[in-house]
Short mmCIF file of N, CA and C in Angstrom, two decimals:
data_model
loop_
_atom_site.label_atom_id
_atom_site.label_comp_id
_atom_site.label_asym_id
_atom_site.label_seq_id
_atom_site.Cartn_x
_atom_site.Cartn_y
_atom_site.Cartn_z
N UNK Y 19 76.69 363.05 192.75
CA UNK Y 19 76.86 363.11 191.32
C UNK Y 19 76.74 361.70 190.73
N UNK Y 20 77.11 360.50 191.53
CA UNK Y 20 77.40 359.54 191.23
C UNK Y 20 76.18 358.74 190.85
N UNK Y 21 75.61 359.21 192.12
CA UNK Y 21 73.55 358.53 192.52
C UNK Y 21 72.79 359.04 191.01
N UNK Y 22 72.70 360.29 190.43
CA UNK Y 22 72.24 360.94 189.74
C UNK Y 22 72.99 360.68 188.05
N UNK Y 23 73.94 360.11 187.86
CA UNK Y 23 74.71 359.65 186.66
C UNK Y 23 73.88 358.92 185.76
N UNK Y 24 72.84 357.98 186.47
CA UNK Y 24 72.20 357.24 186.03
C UNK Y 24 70.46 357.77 185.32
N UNK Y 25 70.44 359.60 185.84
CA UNK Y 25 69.44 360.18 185.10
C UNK Y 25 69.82 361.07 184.32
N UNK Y 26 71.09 360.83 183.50
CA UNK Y 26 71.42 362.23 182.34
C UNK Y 26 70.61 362.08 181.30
N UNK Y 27 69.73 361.36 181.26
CA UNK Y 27 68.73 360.86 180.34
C UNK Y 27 67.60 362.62 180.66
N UNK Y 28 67.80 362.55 181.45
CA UNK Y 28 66.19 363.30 182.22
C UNK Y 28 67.40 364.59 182.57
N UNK Y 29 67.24 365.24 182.24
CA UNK Y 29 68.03 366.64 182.50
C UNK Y 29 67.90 367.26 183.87
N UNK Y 30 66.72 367.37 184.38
CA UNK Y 30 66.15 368.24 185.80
C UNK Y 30 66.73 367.55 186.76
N UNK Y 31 66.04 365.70 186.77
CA UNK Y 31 66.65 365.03 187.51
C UNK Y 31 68.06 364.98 188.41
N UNK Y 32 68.71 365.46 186.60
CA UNK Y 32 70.72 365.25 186.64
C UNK Y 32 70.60 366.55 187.69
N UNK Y 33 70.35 367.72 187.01
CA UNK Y 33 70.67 368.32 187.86
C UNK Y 33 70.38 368.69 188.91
N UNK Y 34 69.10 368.46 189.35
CA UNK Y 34 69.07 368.06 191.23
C UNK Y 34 70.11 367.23 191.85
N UNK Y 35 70.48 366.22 191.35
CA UNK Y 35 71.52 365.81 191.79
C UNK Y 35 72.65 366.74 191.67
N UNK Y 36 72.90 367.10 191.02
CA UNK Y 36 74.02 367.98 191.00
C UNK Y 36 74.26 369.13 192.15
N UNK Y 37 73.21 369.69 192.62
CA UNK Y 37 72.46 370.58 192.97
C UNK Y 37 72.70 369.78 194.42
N UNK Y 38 72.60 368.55 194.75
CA UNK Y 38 72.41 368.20 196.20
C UNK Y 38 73.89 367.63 195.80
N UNK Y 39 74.96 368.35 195.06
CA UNK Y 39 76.43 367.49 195.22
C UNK Y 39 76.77 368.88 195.69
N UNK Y 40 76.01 370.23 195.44
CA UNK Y 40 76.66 371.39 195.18
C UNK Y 40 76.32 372.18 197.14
N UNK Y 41 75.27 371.06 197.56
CA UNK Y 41 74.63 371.76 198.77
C UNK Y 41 75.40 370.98 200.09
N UNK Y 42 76.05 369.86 199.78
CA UNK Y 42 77.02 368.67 200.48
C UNK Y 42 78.40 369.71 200.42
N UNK Y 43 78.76 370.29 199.33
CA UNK Y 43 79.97 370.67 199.44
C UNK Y 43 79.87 372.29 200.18
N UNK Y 44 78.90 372.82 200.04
CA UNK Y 44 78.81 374.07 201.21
C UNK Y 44 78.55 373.58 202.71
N UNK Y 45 77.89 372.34 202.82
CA UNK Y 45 77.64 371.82 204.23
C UNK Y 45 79.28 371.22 204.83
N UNK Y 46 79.99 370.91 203.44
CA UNK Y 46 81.44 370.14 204.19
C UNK Y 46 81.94 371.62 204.85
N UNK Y 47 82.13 372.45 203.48
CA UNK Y 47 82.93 373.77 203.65
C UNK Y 47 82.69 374.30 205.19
N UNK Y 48 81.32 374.46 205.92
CA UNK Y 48 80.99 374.62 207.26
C UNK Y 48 81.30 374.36 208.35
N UNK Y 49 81.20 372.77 208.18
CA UNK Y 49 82.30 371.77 209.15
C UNK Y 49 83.61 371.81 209.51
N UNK Y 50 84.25 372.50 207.93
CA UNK Y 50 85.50 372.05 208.23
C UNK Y 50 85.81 373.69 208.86
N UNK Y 51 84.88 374.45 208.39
CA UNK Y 51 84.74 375.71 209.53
C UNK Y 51 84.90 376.03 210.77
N UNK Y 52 83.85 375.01 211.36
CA UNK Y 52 83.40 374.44 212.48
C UNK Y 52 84.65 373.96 213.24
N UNK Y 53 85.32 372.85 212.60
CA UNK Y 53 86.36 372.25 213.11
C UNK Y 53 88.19 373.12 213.30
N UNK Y 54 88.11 373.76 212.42
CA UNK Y 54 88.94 374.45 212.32
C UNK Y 54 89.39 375.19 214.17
N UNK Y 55 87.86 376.12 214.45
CA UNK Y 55 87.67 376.95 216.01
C UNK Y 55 88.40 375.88 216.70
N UNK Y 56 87.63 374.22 216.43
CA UNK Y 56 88.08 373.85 217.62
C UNK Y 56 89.24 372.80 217.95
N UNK Y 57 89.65 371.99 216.75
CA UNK Y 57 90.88 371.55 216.74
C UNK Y 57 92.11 371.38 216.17
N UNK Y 58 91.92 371.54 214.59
CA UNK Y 58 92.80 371.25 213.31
C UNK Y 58 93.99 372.04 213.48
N UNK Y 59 95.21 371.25 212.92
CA UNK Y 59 96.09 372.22 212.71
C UNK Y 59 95.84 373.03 211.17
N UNK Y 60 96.33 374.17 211.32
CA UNK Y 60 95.35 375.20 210.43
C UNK Y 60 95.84 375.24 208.86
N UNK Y 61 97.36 374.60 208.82
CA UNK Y 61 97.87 374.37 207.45
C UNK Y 61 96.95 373.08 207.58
N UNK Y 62 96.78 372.18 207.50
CA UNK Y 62 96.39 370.51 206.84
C UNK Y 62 94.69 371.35 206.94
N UNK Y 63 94.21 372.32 207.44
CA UNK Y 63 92.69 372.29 207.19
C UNK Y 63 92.43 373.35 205.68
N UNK Y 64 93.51 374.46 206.06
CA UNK Y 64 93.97 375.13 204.56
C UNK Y 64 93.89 374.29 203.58
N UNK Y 65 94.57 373.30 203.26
CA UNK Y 65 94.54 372.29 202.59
C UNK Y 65 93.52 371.94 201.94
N UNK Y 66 92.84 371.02 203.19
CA UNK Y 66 91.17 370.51 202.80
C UNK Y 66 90.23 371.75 201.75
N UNK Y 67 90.33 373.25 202.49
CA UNK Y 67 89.44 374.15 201.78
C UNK Y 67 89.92 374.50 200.69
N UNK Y 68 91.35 374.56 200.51
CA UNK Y 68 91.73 374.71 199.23
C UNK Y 68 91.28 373.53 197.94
N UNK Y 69 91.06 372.15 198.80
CA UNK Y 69 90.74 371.27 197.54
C UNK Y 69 89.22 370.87 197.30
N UNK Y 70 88.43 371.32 198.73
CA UNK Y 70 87.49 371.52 198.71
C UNK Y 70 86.61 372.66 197.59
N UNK Y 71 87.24 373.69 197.79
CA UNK Y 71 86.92 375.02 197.04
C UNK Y 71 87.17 374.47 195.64
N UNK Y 72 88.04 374.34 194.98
CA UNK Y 72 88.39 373.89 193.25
C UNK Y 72 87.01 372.59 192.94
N UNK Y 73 87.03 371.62 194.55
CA UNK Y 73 85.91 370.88 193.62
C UNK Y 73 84.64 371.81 193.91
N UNK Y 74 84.78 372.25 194.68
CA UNK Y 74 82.97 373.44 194.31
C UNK Y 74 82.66 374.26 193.28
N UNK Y 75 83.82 374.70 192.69
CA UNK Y 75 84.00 375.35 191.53
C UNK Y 75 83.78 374.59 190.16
N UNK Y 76 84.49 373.47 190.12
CA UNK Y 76 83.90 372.60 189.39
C UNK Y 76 82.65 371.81 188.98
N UNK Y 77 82.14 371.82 190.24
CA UNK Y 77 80.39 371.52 190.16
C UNK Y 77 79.96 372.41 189.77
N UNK Y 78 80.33 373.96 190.08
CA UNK Y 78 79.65 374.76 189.92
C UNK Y 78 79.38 374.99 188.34
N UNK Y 79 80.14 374.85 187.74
CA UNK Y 79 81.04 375.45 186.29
C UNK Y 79 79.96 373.58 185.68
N UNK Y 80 79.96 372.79 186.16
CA UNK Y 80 79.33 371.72 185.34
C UNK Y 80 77.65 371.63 185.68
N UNK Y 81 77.16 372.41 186.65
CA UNK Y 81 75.97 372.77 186.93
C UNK Y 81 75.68 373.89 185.83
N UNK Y 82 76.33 375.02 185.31
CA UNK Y 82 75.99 375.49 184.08
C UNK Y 82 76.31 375.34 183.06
N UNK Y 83 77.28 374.22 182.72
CA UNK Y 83 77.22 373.29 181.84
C UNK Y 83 75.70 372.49 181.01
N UNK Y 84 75.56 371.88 182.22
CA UNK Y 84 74.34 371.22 181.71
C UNK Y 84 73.39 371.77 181.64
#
């Protein structure tokens, strides 16, 4: 989002970026999937997806924003 701040000038631009903030946060969500099977304790990874999830929602909700 940060890389892409600098093209709100150019609309498509912004939101490709947005779009590759929105495809990072389904690739984290996976991992922490991933990691979960094989080591985390399962409250502190709850955690992560819970704050994970609100910011995906938020991109999401500012991806049809713009």
């Amino acid at each position: 989002i940060v890389e892409g701040c600098g093209r709100r000038r150019y609309k498509q631009d912004f939101i490709k970026y947005l779009i590759y903030a929105q495809s990072s946060y389904d690739e984290t969500i996976s991992r922490l999937n991933m990691i979960s099977e094989l080591y985390f304790n399962e409250s502190e990874l709850d955690d992560l997806k819970s704050q994970y999830s609100v910011l995906g929602k938020r991109i999401y909700n500012f991806i049809k924003y713009v």
